[in-house]
């Protein structure tokens, strides 16, 4: 696990976008796992800029989103489908057939089958090469709130009240946030070949420290990333402020830079 500490949100966004761009240039048909929330918005802005100014080509890229609220149509402005088109897809040359986002309109009776299909699609493309993640205030990744099985696959999850509260502003109040979401499981996420988790702002400092520097527990779902062989945590100064080992993480990056040691980030 590498921890990259950036000066601020802008630098974090640029770093993440550069990692993704590098992966796409190395593997034009990259299978890219994508996240929503405020944190990746800056990364998407940088990617759009790279597409416009440097011709970063998304025509062969396949994307899988982590999650979607259950009961929302793709046209609903609060849906993650809408979010992704607004912030990224409509600004780049992605083939709409290569965009996969869980469908929030699937009736409850069909969800199990639908989730298996979603997992199968990921496998059909050879698995996710690079998964982008944020971290929720509860320590969730995707919508895997505390108590989620660390081996879970794509399924319907009942959201915690804390998560409904966190995402309340997107709906005009926590009580208006849907009770359930379809989310990739923690097991699904852990199968991604490489992972980048973004954390920004002082509100994430405590949960990030718990996830990275305390024992792995299903009560802090992001802590499972300690078990992933190829993960980068990119945190800005504020989010990193409670990391006890932050000076060590900085030193690791300094030494790596000095000796010119950088792995290829797509296997
Ligand atoms: C939502 C998403 C998560 C995301 C989290 C953090 O709950 N389901 O994938 O990581 O929000 O959001 P933010 O980046 O706005 O803090």
Short mmCIF file of C-alpha atoms and ligand atoms in Angstrom, two decimals:
data_model
loop_
_atom_site.label_atom_id
_atom_site.label_comp_id
_atom_site.label_asym_id
_atom_site.label_seq_id
_atom_site.Cartn_x
_atom_site.Cartn_y
_atom_site.Cartn_z
CA UNK A 1 0.00 0.00 0.00
CA UNK A 2 1.35 3.38 -0.98
CA UNK A 3 0.15 6.60 0.58
CA UNK A 4 0.64 9.70 -1.55
CA UNK A 5 0.07 12.98 0.28
CA UNK A 6 -0.70 15.97 -1.92
CA UNK A 7 -0.72 19.63 -1.00
CA UNK A 8 -4.39 20.19 -1.73
CA UNK A 9 -7.47 18.98 -3.59
CA UNK A 10 -6.26 20.33 -6.92
CA UNK A 11 -2.98 18.43 -6.72
CA UNK A 12 -4.83 15.28 -5.61
CA UNK A 13 -7.17 15.55 -8.61
CA UNK A 14 -4.30 16.09 -11.03
CA UNK A 15 -2.33 13.17 -9.61
CA UNK A 16 -5.31 10.80 -9.86
CA UNK A 17 -6.12 11.92 -13.40
CA UNK A 18 -2.50 11.44 -14.46
CA UNK A 19 -2.50 7.90 -13.08
CA UNK A 20 -5.69 7.08 -14.99
CA UNK A 21 -4.41 8.74 -18.18
CA UNK A 22 -1.16 6.79 -17.94
CA UNK A 23 -3.11 3.56 -17.57
CA UNK A 24 -5.30 4.37 -20.61
CA UNK A 25 -2.24 5.20 -22.71
CA UNK A 26 -0.63 1.90 -21.74
CA UNK A 27 -3.83 -0.07 -22.27
CA UNK A 28 -6.34 1.71 -24.55
CA UNK A 29 -9.10 -0.83 -23.75
CA UNK A 30 -8.63 -0.32 -20.02
CA UNK A 31 -11.42 -1.59 -17.77
CA UNK A 32 -11.90 1.31 -15.42
CA UNK A 33 -13.92 1.23 -12.20
CA UNK A 34 -15.43 4.60 -11.34
CA UNK A 35 -16.77 6.29 -8.23
CA UNK A 36 -19.13 9.15 -7.49
CA UNK A 37 -19.26 11.71 -4.68
CA UNK A 38 -17.64 15.13 -4.46
CA UNK A 39 -14.07 13.81 -4.20
CA UNK A 40 -13.60 12.46 -7.76
CA UNK A 41 -15.17 15.51 -9.43
CA UNK A 42 -11.78 17.27 -9.71
CA UNK A 43 -10.24 14.12 -11.20
CA UNK A 44 -12.98 13.96 -13.83
CA UNK A 45 -12.44 17.63 -14.65
CA UNK A 46 -8.75 16.95 -15.24
CA UNK A 47 -9.54 13.93 -17.41
CA UNK A 48 -11.93 16.01 -19.54
CA UNK A 49 -9.17 18.59 -19.91
CA UNK A 50 -6.68 15.91 -20.97
CA UNK A 51 -9.18 14.61 -23.52
CA UNK A 52 -9.67 18.10 -24.97
CA UNK A 53 -6.11 19.34 -24.86
CA UNK A 54 -4.02 16.20 -25.26
CA UNK A 55 -6.46 13.96 -27.11
CA UNK A 56 -6.68 11.38 -24.32
CA UNK A 57 -8.68 8.67 -26.07
CA UNK A 58 -11.53 6.92 -24.26
CA UNK A 59 -13.00 5.24 -27.36
CA UNK A 60 -11.98 1.73 -26.27
CA UNK A 61 -12.19 2.23 -22.50
CA UNK A 62 -14.84 0.20 -20.64
CA UNK A 63 -16.19 1.60 -17.37
CA UNK A 64 -18.01 0.05 -14.44
CA UNK A 65 -19.47 2.26 -11.76
CA UNK A 66 -19.48 1.17 -8.17
CA UNK A 67 -23.06 1.91 -7.23
CA UNK A 68 -26.46 3.45 -7.81
CA UNK A 69 -29.40 4.37 -5.59
CA UNK A 70 -32.26 1.93 -5.82
CA UNK A 71 -35.47 3.41 -7.18
CA UNK A 72 -33.89 6.25 -9.17
CA UNK A 73 -34.14 6.48 -12.94
CA UNK A 74 -30.95 7.32 -14.87
CA UNK A 75 -32.55 10.67 -15.78
CA UNK A 76 -33.04 11.64 -12.12
CA UNK A 77 -30.56 14.46 -11.34
CA UNK A 78 -29.76 12.79 -8.00
CA UNK A 79 -28.86 9.48 -9.64
CA UNK A 80 -25.26 8.43 -10.05
CA UNK A 81 -25.97 7.70 -13.69
CA UNK A 82 -26.86 11.38 -14.21
CA UNK A 83 -23.81 12.42 -12.17
CA UNK A 84 -21.44 10.40 -14.33
CA UNK A 85 -22.77 11.76 -17.62
CA UNK A 86 -22.71 15.33 -16.30
CA UNK A 87 -19.22 15.21 -14.84
CA UNK A 88 -17.43 12.92 -17.27
CA UNK A 89 -19.05 10.87 -19.99
CA UNK A 90 -20.74 13.58 -22.02
CA UNK A 91 -17.45 15.48 -22.28
CA UNK A 92 -15.28 12.62 -23.58
CA UNK A 93 -15.33 10.21 -26.52
CA UNK A 94 -16.48 7.16 -24.57
CA UNK A 95 -18.64 4.63 -26.41
CA UNK A 96 -21.96 4.60 -24.48
CA UNK A 97 -22.08 0.82 -25.00
CA UNK A 98 -18.96 0.55 -22.89
CA UNK A 99 -20.49 2.36 -19.90
CA UNK A 100 -21.86 0.17 -17.12
CA UNK A 101 -23.65 1.72 -14.14
CA UNK A 102 -25.90 -0.36 -11.88
CA UNK A 103 -29.53 0.10 -12.90
CA UNK A 104 -31.53 1.55 -10.02
CA UNK A 105 -34.85 0.72 -11.67
CA UNK A 106 -34.53 -3.07 -11.44
CA UNK A 107 -37.41 -4.39 -9.29
CA UNK A 108 -36.40 -6.02 -6.01
CA UNK A 109 -37.41 -9.46 -7.30
CA UNK A 110 -34.92 -9.22 -10.17
CA UNK A 111 -31.99 -7.76 -8.29
CA UNK A 112 -30.14 -10.95 -7.46
CA UNK A 113 -30.09 -11.99 -11.09
CA UNK A 114 -29.18 -8.48 -12.23
CA UNK A 115 -26.26 -8.31 -9.80
CA UNK A 116 -24.93 -11.64 -11.05
CA UNK A 117 -25.15 -10.27 -14.58
CA UNK A 118 -23.18 -7.17 -13.50
CA UNK A 119 -20.45 -9.34 -11.98
CA UNK A 120 -20.39 -11.46 -15.15
CA UNK A 121 -19.98 -8.39 -17.33
CA UNK A 122 -16.94 -7.34 -15.29
CA UNK A 123 -15.47 -10.81 -15.70
CA UNK A 124 -16.33 -10.88 -19.42
CA UNK A 125 -14.00 -7.91 -19.93
CA UNK A 126 -11.26 -9.61 -17.95
CA UNK A 127 -11.88 -7.85 -14.63
CA UNK A 128 -11.32 -4.28 -13.54
CA UNK A 129 -7.81 -3.00 -14.29
CA UNK A 130 -7.99 0.15 -12.22
CA UNK A 131 -10.66 0.98 -9.65
CA UNK A 132 -11.12 4.52 -8.41
CA UNK A 133 -12.60 4.84 -4.92
CA UNK A 134 -13.67 7.50 -2.46
CA UNK A 135 -14.26 6.92 1.21
CA UNK A 136 -17.50 7.68 3.01
CA UNK A 137 -17.71 9.15 6.51
CA UNK A 138 -18.59 5.68 7.79
CA UNK A 139 -15.49 4.22 6.09
CA UNK A 140 -17.61 2.79 3.31
CA UNK A 141 -16.32 2.07 -0.17
CA UNK A 142 -19.02 2.03 -2.83
CA UNK A 143 -22.09 1.71 -0.64
CA UNK A 144 -20.60 -1.02 1.55
CA UNK A 145 -21.43 0.46 4.92
CA UNK A 146 -20.07 -0.92 8.22
CA UNK A 147 -20.98 -4.55 8.77
CA UNK A 148 -20.70 -5.45 5.08
CA UNK A 149 -19.10 -8.80 4.44
CA UNK A 150 -15.50 -8.24 3.44
CA UNK A 151 -16.02 -10.87 0.71
CA UNK A 152 -19.34 -9.52 -0.61
CA UNK A 153 -20.28 -9.26 -4.26
CA UNK A 154 -22.64 -6.90 -6.11
CA UNK A 155 -25.96 -6.70 -4.27
CA UNK A 156 -28.68 -4.53 -2.83
CA UNK A 157 -27.62 -2.82 0.41
CA UNK A 158 -29.69 -0.96 2.96
CA UNK A 159 -27.90 2.34 3.63
CA UNK A 160 -26.90 3.35 7.14
CA UNK A 161 -28.52 6.47 8.59
CA UNK A 162 -25.06 8.05 8.75
CA UNK A 163 -24.63 7.58 5.00
CA UNK A 164 -28.12 8.92 4.32
CA UNK A 165 -27.17 11.97 6.38
CA UNK A 166 -23.86 12.40 4.53
CA UNK A 167 -25.59 12.28 1.15
CA UNK A 168 -28.66 14.24 2.28
CA UNK A 169 -27.55 17.51 0.60
CA UNK A 170 -27.83 15.82 -2.82
CA UNK A 171 -31.52 15.17 -2.15
CA UNK A 172 -32.58 18.16 -0.06
CA UNK A 173 -32.54 16.21 3.21
CA UNK A 174 -31.44 12.86 4.64
CA UNK A 175 -35.03 11.59 4.81
CA UNK A 176 -35.31 11.94 1.02
CA UNK A 177 -32.25 9.75 0.33
CA UNK A 178 -33.34 6.30 -0.92
CA UNK A 179 -33.08 3.55 1.70
CA UNK A 180 -31.21 1.16 -0.58
CA UNK A 181 -28.57 1.06 -3.27
CA UNK A 182 -27.07 -1.49 -5.62
CA UNK A 183 -23.35 -1.62 -5.00
CA UNK A 184 -20.36 -3.63 -6.08
CA UNK A 185 -19.31 -5.72 -3.13
CA UNK A 186 -16.10 -5.45 -1.17
CA UNK A 187 -15.04 -8.76 -2.72
CA UNK A 188 -15.73 -7.32 -6.19
CA UNK A 189 -13.65 -4.24 -5.41
CA UNK A 190 -10.81 -6.35 -4.02
CA UNK A 191 -10.62 -8.28 -7.30
CA UNK A 192 -9.65 -5.11 -9.17
CA UNK A 193 -6.04 -5.42 -10.32
CA UNK A 194 -5.11 -1.96 -9.08
CA UNK A 195 -6.95 0.50 -6.84
CA UNK A 196 -6.68 4.23 -6.18
CA UNK A 197 -8.57 5.60 -3.18
CA UNK A 198 -9.00 9.37 -2.90
CA UNK A 199 -9.57 11.20 0.37
CA UNK A 200 -9.90 14.94 0.68
CA UNK A 201 -10.62 17.36 3.49
CA UNK A 202 -10.40 17.32 7.29
CA UNK A 203 -13.75 15.53 7.60
CA UNK A 204 -12.08 12.39 6.22
CA UNK A 205 -8.97 12.56 8.45
CA UNK A 206 -10.21 10.38 11.31
CA UNK A 207 -11.83 7.67 9.20
CA UNK A 208 -8.82 7.52 6.87
CA UNK A 209 -6.49 6.99 9.84
CA UNK A 210 -8.77 4.21 11.13
CA UNK A 211 -8.89 2.59 7.69
CA UNK A 212 -5.14 2.66 7.10
CA UNK A 213 -3.57 2.39 10.54
CA UNK A 214 -5.94 0.30 12.63
CA UNK A 215 -6.75 -3.40 12.30
CA UNK A 216 -8.85 -4.58 9.36
CA UNK A 217 -12.50 -4.73 10.34
CA UNK A 218 -15.86 -4.89 8.59
CA UNK A 219 -16.83 -1.93 10.78
CA UNK A 220 -14.46 0.19 8.67
CA UNK A 221 -14.93 -1.36 5.23
CA UNK A 222 -12.09 0.62 3.60
CA UNK A 223 -9.65 -1.04 6.02
CA UNK A 224 -9.79 -4.15 3.80
CA UNK A 225 -7.59 -2.26 1.33
CA UNK A 226 -4.68 -3.07 3.63
CA UNK A 227 -5.00 -6.57 2.17
CA UNK A 228 -4.86 -5.48 -1.47
CA UNK A 229 -1.50 -5.99 -3.20
CA UNK A 230 -1.66 -2.96 -5.47
CA UNK A 231 -3.34 0.03 -3.90
CA UNK A 232 -2.52 3.71 -3.80
CA UNK A 233 -4.14 6.00 -1.27
CA UNK A 234 -4.07 9.61 -2.46
CA UNK A 235 -4.90 12.03 0.34
CA UNK A 236 -4.57 15.78 0.57
CA UNK A 237 -2.88 17.36 3.60
CA UNK A 238 -6.15 17.80 5.47
CA UNK A 239 -7.32 14.22 4.96
CA UNK A 240 -3.84 12.94 5.87
CA UNK A 241 -3.57 15.10 9.01
CA UNK A 242 -4.37 12.28 11.45
CA UNK A 243 -2.11 9.63 9.89
CA UNK A 244 0.51 8.68 12.47
CA UNK A 245 2.90 7.39 9.81
CA UNK A 246 2.57 10.29 7.42
CA UNK A 247 6.24 11.28 7.61
CA UNK A 248 7.19 7.74 6.72
CA UNK A 249 4.81 7.74 3.74
CA UNK A 250 6.36 11.00 2.56
CA UNK A 251 9.84 9.58 2.92
CA UNK A 252 8.93 6.49 0.90
CA UNK A 253 7.78 8.69 -1.97
CA UNK A 254 10.87 10.91 -1.74
CA UNK A 255 13.22 7.94 -1.88
CA UNK A 256 11.31 6.31 -4.72
CA UNK A 257 11.49 9.55 -6.68
CA UNK A 258 15.18 9.97 -5.96
CA UNK A 259 16.08 6.47 -7.18
CA UNK A 260 13.59 6.64 -10.07
CA UNK A 261 11.50 3.66 -8.95
CA UNK A 262 7.99 3.73 -10.33
CA UNK A 263 5.99 0.63 -11.19
CA UNK A 264 3.86 0.29 -14.25
CA UNK A 265 0.36 0.81 -12.87
CA UNK A 266 -1.45 -1.47 -15.26
CA UNK A 267 -0.60 -5.14 -15.01
C1 LIG B 1 -21.06 8.07 -1.68
C2 LIG B 1 -20.54 7.03 -2.67
C3 LIG B 1 -19.14 6.59 -2.36
C4 LIG B 1 -18.27 7.80 -2.10
C5 LIG B 1 -18.79 8.55 -0.89
C6 LIG B 1 -17.93 9.73 -0.48
O1 LIG B 1 -21.69 7.51 -0.60
N1 LIG B 1 -21.40 5.89 -2.73
O2 LIG B 1 -18.64 5.81 -3.44
O3 LIG B 1 -16.95 7.41 -1.89
O4 LIG B 1 -20.09 8.99 -1.21
O5 LIG B 1 -18.41 10.91 -1.02
P1 LIG B 1 -17.62 12.28 -1.04
O6 LIG B 1 -16.53 12.09 -2.04
O7 LIG B 1 -18.64 13.27 -1.49
O8 LIG B 1 -17.12 12.51 0.32
#
